[in-house]
PDB file of C-alpha atoms in Angstrom:
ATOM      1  CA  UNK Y   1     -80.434  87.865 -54.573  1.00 37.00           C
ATOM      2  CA  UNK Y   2     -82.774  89.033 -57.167  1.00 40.00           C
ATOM      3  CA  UNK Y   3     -84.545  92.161 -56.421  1.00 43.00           C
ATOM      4  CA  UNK Y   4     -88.445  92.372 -57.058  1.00 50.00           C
ATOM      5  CA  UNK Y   5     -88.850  95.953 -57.702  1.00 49.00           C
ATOM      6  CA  UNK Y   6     -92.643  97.273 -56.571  1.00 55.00           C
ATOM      7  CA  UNK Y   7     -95.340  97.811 -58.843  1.00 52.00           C
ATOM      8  CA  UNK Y   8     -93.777 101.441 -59.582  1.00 63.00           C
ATOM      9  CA  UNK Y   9     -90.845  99.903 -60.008  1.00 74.00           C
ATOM     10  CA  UNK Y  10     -89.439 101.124 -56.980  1.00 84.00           C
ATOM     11  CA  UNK Y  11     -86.630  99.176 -54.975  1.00 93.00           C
ATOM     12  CA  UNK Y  12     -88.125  97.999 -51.511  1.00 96.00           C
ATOM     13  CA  UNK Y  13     -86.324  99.529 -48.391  1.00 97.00           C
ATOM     14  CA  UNK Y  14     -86.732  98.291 -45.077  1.00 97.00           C
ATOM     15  CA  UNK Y  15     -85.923 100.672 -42.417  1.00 97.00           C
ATOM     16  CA  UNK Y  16     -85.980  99.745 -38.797  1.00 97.00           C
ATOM     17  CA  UNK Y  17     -88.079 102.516 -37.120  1.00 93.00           C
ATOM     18  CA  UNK Y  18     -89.222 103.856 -33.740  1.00 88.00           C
ATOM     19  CA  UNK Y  19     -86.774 107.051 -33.939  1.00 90.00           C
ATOM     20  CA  UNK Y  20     -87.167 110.478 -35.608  1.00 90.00           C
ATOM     21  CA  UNK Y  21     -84.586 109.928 -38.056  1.00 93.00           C
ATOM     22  CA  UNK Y  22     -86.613 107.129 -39.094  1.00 94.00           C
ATOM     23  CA  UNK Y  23     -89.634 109.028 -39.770  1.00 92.00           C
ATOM     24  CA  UNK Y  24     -87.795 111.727 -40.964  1.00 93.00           C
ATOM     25  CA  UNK Y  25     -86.432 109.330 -43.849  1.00 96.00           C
ATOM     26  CA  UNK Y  26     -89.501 107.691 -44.423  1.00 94.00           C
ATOM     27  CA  UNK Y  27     -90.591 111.424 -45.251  1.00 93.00           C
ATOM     28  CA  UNK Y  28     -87.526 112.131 -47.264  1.00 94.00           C
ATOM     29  CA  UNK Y  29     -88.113 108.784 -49.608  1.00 94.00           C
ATOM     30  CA  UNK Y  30     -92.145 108.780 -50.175  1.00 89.00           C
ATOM     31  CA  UNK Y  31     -91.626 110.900 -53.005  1.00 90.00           C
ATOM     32  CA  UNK Y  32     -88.958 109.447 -54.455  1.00 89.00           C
ATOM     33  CA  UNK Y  33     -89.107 107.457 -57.966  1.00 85.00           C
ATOM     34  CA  UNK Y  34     -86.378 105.057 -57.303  1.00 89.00           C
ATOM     35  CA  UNK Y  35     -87.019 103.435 -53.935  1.00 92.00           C
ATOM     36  CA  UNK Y  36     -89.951 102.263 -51.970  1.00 93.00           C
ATOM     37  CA  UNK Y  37     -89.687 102.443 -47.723  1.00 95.00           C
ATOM     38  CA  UNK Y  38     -91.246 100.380 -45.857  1.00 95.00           C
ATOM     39  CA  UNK Y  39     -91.207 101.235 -41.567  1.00 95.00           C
ATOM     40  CA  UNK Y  40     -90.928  98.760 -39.071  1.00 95.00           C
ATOM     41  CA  UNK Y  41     -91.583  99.457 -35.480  1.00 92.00           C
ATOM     42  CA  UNK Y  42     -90.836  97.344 -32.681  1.00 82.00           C
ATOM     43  CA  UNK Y  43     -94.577  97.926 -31.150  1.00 68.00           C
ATOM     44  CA  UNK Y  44     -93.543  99.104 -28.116  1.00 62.00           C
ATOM     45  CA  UNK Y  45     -95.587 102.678 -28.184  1.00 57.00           C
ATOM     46  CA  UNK Y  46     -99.323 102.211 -28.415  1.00 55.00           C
ATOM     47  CA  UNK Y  47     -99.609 105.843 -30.574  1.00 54.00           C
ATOM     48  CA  UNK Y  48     -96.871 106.165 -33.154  1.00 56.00           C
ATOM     49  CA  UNK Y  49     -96.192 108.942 -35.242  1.00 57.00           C
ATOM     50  CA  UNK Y  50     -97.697 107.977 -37.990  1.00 56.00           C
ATOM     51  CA  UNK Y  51     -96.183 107.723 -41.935  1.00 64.00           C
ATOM     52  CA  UNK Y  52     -98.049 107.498 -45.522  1.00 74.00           C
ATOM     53  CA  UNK Y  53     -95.828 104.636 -46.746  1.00 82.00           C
ATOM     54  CA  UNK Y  54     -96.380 100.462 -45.659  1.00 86.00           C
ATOM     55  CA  UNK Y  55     -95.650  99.338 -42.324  1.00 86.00           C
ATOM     56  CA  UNK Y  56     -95.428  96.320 -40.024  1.00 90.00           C
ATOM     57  CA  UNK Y  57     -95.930  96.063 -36.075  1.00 90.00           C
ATOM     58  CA  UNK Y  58     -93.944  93.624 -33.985  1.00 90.00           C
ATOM     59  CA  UNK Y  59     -90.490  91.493 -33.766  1.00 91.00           C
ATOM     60  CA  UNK Y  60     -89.571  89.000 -36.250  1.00 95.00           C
ATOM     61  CA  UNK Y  61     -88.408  86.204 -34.176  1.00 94.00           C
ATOM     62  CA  UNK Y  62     -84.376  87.313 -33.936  1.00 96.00           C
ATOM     63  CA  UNK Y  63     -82.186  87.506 -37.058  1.00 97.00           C
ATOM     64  CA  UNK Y  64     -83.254  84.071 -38.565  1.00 97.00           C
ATOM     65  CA  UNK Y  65     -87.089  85.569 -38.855  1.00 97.00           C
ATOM     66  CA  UNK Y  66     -85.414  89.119 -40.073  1.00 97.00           C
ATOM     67  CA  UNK Y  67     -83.571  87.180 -42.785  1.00 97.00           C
ATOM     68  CA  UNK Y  68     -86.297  85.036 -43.748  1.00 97.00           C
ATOM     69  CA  UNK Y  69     -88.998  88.137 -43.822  1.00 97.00           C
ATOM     70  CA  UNK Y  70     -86.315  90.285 -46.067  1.00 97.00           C
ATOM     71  CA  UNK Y  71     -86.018  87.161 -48.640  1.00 96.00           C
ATOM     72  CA  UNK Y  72     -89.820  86.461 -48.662  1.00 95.00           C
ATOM     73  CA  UNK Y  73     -90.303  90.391 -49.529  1.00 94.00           C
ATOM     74  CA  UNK Y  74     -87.367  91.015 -51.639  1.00 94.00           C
ATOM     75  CA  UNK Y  75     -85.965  93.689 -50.180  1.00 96.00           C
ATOM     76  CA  UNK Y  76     -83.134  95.452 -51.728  1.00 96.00           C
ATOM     77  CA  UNK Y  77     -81.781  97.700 -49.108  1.00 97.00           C
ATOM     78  CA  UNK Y  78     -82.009  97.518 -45.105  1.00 98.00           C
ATOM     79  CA  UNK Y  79     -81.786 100.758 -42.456  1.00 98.00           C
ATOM     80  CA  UNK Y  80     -81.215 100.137 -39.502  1.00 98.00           C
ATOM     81  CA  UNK Y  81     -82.511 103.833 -38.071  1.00 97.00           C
ATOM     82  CA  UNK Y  82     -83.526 102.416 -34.296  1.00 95.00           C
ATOM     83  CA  UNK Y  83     -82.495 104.089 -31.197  1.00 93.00           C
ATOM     84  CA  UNK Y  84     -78.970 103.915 -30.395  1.00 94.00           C
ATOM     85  CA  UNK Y  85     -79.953 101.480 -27.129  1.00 94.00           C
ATOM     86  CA  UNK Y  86     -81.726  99.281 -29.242  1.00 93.00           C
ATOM     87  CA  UNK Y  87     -78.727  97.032 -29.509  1.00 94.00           C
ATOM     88  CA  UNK Y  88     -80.854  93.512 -29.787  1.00 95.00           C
ATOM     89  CA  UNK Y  89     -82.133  94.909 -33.529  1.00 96.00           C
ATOM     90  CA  UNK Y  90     -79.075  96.024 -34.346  1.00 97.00           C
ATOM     91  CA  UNK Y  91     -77.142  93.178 -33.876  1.00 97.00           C
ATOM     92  CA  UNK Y  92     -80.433  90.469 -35.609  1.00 97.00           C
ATOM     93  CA  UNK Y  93     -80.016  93.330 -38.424  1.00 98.00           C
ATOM     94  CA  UNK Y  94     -76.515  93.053 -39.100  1.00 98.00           C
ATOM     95  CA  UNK Y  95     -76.579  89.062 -38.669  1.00 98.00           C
ATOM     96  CA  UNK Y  96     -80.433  89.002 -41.033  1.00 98.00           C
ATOM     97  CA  UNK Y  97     -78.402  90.892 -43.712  1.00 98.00           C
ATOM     98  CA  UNK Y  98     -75.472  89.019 -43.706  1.00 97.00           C
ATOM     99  CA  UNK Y  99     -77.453  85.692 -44.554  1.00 97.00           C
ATOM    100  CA  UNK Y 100     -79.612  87.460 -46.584  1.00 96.00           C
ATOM    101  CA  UNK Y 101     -76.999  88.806 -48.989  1.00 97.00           C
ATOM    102  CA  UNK Y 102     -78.602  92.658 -48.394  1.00 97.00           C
ATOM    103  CA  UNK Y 103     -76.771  95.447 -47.812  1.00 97.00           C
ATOM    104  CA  UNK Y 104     -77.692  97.227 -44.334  1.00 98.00           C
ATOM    105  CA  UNK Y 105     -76.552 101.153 -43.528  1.00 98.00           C
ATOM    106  CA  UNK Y 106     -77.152 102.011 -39.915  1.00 98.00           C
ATOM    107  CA  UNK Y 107     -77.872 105.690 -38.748  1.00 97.00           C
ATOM    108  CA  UNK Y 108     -75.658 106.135 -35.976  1.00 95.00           C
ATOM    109  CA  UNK Y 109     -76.138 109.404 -34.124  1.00 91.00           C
ATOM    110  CA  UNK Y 110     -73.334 110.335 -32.076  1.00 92.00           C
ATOM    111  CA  UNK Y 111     -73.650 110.398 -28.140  1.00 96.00           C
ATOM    112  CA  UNK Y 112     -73.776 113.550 -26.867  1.00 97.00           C
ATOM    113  CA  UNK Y 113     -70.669 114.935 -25.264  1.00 97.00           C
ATOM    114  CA  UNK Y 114     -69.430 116.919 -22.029  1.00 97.00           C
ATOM    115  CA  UNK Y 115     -68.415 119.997 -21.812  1.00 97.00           C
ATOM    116  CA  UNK Y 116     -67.596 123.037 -19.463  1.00 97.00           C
ATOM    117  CA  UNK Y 117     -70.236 123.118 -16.839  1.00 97.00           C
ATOM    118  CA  UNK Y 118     -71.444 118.994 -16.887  1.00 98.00           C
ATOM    119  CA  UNK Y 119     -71.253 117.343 -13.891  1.00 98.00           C
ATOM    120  CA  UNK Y 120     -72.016 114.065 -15.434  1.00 98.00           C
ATOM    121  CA  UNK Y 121     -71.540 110.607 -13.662  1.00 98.00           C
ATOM    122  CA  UNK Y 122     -71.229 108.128 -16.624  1.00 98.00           C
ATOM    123  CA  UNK Y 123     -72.336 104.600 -16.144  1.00 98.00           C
ATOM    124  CA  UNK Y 124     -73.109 101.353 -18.105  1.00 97.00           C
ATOM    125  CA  UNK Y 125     -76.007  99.970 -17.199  1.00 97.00           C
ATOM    126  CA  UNK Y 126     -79.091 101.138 -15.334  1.00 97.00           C
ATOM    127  CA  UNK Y 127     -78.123  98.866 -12.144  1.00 98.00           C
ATOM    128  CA  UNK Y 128     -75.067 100.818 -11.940  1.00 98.00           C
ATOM    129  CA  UNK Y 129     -77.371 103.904 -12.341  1.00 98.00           C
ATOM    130  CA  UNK Y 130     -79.868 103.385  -9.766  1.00 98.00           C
ATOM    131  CA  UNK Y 131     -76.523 103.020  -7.465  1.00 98.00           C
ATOM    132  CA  UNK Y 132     -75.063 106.174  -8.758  1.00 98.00           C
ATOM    133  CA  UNK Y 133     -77.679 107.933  -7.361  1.00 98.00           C
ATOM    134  CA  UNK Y 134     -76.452 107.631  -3.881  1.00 97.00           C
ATOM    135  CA  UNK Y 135     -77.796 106.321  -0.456  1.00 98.00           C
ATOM    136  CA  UNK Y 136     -79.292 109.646   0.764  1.00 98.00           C
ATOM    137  CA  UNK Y 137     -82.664 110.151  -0.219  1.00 98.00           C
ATOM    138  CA  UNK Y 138     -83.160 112.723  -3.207  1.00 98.00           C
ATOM    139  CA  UNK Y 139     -85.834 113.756  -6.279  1.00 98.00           C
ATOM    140  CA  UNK Y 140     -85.004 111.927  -9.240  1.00 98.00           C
ATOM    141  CA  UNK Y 141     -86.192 112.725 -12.719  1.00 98.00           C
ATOM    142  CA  UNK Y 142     -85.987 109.676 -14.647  1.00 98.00           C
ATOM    143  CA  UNK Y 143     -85.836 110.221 -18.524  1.00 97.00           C
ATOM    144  CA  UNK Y 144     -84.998 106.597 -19.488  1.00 96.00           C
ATOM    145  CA  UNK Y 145     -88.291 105.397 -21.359  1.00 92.00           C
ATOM    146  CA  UNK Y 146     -90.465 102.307 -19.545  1.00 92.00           C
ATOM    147  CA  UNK Y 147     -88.421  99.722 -20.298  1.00 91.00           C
ATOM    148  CA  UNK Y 148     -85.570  99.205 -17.594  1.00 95.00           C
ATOM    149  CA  UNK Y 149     -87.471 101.395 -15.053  1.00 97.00           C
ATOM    150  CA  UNK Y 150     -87.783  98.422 -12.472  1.00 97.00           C
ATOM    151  CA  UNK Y 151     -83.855  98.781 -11.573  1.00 98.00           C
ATOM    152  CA  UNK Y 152     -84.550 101.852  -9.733  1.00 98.00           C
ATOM    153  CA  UNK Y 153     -86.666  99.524  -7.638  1.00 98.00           C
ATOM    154  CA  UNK Y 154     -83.466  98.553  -5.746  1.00 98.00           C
ATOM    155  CA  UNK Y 155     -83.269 102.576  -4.760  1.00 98.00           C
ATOM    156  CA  UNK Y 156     -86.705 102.558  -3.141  1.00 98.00           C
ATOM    157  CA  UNK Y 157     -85.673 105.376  -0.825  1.00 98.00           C
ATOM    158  CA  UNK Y 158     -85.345 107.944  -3.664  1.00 98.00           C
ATOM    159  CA  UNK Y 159     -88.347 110.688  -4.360  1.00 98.00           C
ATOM    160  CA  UNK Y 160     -89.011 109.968  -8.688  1.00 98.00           C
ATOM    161  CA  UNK Y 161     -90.386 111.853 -11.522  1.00 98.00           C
ATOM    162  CA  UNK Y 162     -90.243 109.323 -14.262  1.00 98.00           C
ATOM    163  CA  UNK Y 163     -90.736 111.158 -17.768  1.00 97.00           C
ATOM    164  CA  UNK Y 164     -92.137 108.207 -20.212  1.00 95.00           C
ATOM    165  CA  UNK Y 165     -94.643 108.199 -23.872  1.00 90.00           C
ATOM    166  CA  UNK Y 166     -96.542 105.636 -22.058  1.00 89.00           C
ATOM    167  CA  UNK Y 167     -97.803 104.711 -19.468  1.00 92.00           C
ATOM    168  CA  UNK Y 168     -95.894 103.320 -16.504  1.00 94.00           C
ATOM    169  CA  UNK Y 169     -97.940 100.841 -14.803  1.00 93.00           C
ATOM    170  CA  UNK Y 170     -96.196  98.486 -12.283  1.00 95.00           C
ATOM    171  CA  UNK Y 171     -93.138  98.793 -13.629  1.00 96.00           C
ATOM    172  CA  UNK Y 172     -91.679 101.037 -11.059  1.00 97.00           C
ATOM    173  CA  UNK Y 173     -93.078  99.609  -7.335  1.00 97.00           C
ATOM    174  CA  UNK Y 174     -91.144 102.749  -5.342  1.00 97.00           C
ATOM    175  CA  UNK Y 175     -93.095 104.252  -2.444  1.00 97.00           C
ATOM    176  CA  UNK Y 176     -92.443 108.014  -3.981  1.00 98.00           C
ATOM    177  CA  UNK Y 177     -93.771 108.258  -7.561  1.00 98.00           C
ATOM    178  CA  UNK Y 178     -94.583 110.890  -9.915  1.00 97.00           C
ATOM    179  CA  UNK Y 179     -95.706 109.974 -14.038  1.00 96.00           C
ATOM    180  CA  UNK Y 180     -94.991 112.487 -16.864  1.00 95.00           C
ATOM    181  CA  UNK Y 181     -96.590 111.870 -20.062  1.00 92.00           C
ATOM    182  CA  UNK Y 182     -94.754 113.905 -22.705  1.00 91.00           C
ATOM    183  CA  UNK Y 183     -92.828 113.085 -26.409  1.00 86.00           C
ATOM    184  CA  UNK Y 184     -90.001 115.522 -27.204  1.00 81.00           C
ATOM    185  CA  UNK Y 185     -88.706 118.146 -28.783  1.00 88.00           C
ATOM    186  CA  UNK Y 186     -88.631 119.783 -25.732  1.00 93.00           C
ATOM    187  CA  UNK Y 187     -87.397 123.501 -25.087  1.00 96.00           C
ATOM    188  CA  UNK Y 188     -84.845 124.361 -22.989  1.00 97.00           C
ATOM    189  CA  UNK Y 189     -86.742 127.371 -20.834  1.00 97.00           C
ATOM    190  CA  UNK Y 190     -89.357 124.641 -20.581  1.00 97.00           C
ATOM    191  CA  UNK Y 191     -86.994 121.591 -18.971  1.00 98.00           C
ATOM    192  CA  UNK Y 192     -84.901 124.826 -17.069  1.00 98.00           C
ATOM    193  CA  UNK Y 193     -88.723 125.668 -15.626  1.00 98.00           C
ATOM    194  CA  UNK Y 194     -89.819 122.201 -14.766  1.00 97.00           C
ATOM    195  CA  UNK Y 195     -86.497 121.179 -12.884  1.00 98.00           C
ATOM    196  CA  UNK Y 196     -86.926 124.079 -10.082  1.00 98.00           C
ATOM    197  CA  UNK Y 197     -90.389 123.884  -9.952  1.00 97.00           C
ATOM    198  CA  UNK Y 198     -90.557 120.110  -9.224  1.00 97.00           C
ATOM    199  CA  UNK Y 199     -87.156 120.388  -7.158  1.00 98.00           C
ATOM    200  CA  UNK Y 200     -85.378 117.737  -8.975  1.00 98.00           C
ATOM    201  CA  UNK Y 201     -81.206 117.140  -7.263  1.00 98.00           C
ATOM    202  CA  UNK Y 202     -80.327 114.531 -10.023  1.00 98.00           C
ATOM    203  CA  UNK Y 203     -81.217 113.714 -13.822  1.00 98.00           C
ATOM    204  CA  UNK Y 204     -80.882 109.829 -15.032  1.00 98.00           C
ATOM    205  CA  UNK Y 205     -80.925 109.395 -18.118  1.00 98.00           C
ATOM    206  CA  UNK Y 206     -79.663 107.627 -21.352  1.00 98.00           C
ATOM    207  CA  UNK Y 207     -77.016 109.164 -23.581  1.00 98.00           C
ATOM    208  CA  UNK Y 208     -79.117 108.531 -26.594  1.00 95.00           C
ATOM    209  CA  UNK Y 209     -77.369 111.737 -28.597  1.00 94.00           C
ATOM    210  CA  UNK Y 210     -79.762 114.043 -31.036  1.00 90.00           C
ATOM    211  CA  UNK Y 211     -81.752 117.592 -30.165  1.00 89.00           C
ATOM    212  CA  UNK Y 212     -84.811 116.313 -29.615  1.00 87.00           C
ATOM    213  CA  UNK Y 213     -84.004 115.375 -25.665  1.00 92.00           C
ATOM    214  CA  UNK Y 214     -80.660 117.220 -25.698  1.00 96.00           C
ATOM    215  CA  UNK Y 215     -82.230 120.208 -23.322  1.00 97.00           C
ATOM    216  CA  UNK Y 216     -82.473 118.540 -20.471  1.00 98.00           C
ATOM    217  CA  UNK Y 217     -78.902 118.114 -19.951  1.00 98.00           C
ATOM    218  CA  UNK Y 218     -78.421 121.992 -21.051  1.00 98.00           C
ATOM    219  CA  UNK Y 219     -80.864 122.604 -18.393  1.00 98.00           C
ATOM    220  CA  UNK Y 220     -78.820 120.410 -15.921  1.00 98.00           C
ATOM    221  CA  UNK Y 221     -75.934 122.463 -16.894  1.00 98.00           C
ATOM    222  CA  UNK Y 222     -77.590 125.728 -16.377  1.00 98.00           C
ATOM    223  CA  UNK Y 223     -78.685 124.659 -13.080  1.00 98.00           C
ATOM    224  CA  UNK Y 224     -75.674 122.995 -11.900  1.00 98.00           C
ATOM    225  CA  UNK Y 225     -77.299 119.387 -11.377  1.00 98.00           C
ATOM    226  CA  UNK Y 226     -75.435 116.155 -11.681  1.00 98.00           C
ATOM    227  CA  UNK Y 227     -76.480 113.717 -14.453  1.00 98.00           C
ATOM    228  CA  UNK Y 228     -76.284 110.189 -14.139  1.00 98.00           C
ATOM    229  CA  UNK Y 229     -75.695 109.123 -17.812  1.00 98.00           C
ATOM    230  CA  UNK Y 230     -75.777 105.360 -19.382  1.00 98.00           C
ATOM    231  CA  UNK Y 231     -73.243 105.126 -22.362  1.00 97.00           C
ATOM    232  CA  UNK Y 232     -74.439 103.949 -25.393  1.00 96.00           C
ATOM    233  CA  UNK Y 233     -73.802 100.420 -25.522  1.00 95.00           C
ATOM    234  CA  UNK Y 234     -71.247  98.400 -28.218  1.00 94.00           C
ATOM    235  CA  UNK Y 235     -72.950  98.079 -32.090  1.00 95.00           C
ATOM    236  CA  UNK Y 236     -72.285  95.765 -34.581  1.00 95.00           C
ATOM    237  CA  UNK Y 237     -69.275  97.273 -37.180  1.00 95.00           C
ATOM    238  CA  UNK Y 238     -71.563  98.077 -40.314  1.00 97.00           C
ATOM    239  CA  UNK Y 239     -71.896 100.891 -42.785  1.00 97.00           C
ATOM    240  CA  UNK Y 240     -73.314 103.664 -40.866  1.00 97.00           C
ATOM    241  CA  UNK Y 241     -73.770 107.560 -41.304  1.00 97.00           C
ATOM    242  CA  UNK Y 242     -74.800 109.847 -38.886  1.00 94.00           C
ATOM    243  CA  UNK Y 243     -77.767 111.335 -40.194  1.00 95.00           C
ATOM    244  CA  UNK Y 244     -80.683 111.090 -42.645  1.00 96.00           C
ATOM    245  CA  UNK Y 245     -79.348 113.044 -45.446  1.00 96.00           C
ATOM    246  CA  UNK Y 246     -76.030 110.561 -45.256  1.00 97.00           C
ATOM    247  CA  UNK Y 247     -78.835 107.725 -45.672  1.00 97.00           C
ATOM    248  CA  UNK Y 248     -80.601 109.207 -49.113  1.00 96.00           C
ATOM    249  CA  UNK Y 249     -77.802 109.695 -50.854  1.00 96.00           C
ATOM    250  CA  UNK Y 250     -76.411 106.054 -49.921  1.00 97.00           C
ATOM    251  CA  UNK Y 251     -79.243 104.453 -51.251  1.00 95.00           C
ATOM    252  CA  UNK Y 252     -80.053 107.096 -54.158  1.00 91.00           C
ATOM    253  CA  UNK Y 253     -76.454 106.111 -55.221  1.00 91.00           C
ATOM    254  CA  UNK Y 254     -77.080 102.136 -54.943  1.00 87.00           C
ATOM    255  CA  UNK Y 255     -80.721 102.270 -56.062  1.00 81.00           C
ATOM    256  CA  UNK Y 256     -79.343 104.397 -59.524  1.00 73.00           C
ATOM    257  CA  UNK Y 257     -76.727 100.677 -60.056  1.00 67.00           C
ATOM    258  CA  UNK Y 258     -77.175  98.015 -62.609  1.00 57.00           C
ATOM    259  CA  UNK Y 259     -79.573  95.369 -61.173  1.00 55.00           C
ATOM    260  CA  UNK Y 260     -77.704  93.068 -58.690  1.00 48.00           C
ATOM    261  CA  UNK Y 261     -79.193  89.781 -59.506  1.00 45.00           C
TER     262      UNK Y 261
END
């Protein structure tokens, strides 16, 4: 495929958003001569952090639409930088790109890991979750974002402290609710604080990997609690890296080739 450099003639690069690496490579590339980001986000937070480079809002109808939208823009490069359970994207971006004739890197940050002092119960889905909790009746603190909160509905007898960007609405109907409004970084005195103050026995949450969220389960740790922990699920096999400075030079070193047409 021919690439349509922009009007600095700048290589267009998609990159699949919603994450802080994302942002954090949008950041690392606006200055650049050689290519020229643009961020998708899947919509699903009503106040992003917001970038000085193009954007678009929204889905683009599986990985036929993806392909389509990357031929009708001419994009040259596709990065896949989306949270590690956003395996739907992932897999449309591997499948646009292949049809497309595009090259895609993924940023894949490595799950986090146990060590001495964990007490982690590891699970695959958020069904098997909400049952790893246990029958007995105990305070929750959900950290799992809004999305798959209504499987904790089959738990009703547990006390919750869901932790979510947005709001929650209906999405949890549990008799014992409490909403947290908050986007990490968060400190670990901070999460150590809130977990004996609001008397929490058990932590769900998602083994999404990165610092930004990683004090909560230090704080577990410190406080001996048990964490109920979703594995990241199964990606598609593509060139991937592990962080943002992996992703600059992989397209600063294709972006510097002869034209591919």
């Amino acid at each position: 495929m021919h690439v349509r450099p922009d009007a600095e003639g700048r290589q267009p690069v998609l990159i699949l958003g919603g994450t802080t690496e994302a942002s954090a490579l949008v950041r690392a590339l606006a200055p650049l001569h050689d290519v020229a980001p643009i961020l998708s986000l899947a919509g699903r937070t009503l106040n992003p952090v917001t970038t000085n480079v193009p954007s678009r809002i929204g889905g683009f109808g599986g990985a036929d639409g993806l392909a389509a939208w990357i031929a009708d823009n001419r994009i040259a490069y596709v990065v896949d930088a989306t949270h590690p359970f956003a395996a739907i994207i992932s897999r449309n971006a591997a499948a646009a790109c292949a049809r497309a004739g595009v090259p895609l890197l993924a940023i894949r940050r490595p799950p986090w890991t146990r060590i001495a002092g964990d007490t982690w119960i590891e699970v695959d889905d958020m069904a098997a979750a909400a049952a790893a909790i246990g029958p007995a009746p105990r305070r929750v603190f959900l950290t799992i974002g809004r999305q798959e909160l209504g499987a904790f509905a089959a738990a009703p007898q547990h006390d919750y402290v869901a932790r979510t960007i947005e709001p929650i609405g209906d999405l949890l109907p549990v008799p014992r609710l409490t909403e947290m409004s908050a986007r990490g970084p968060f400190a670990l005195e901070d999460e150590i604080a809130f977990l004996r103050e609001a008397g929490i026995a058990v932590l769900v949450t998602k083994n999404s990997g990165g610092s930004a969220t990683y004090a909560k389960i230090a704080a577990a740790r410190e406080l001996g609690l048990p964490v109920v922990i979703v594995r990241q699920p199964e990606m598609p096999e593509v060139p991937s890296v592990s962080d943002v400075k992996g992703a600059v030079a992989w397209l600063l070193d294709r972006s510097s080739e002869p034209d591919r047409s």
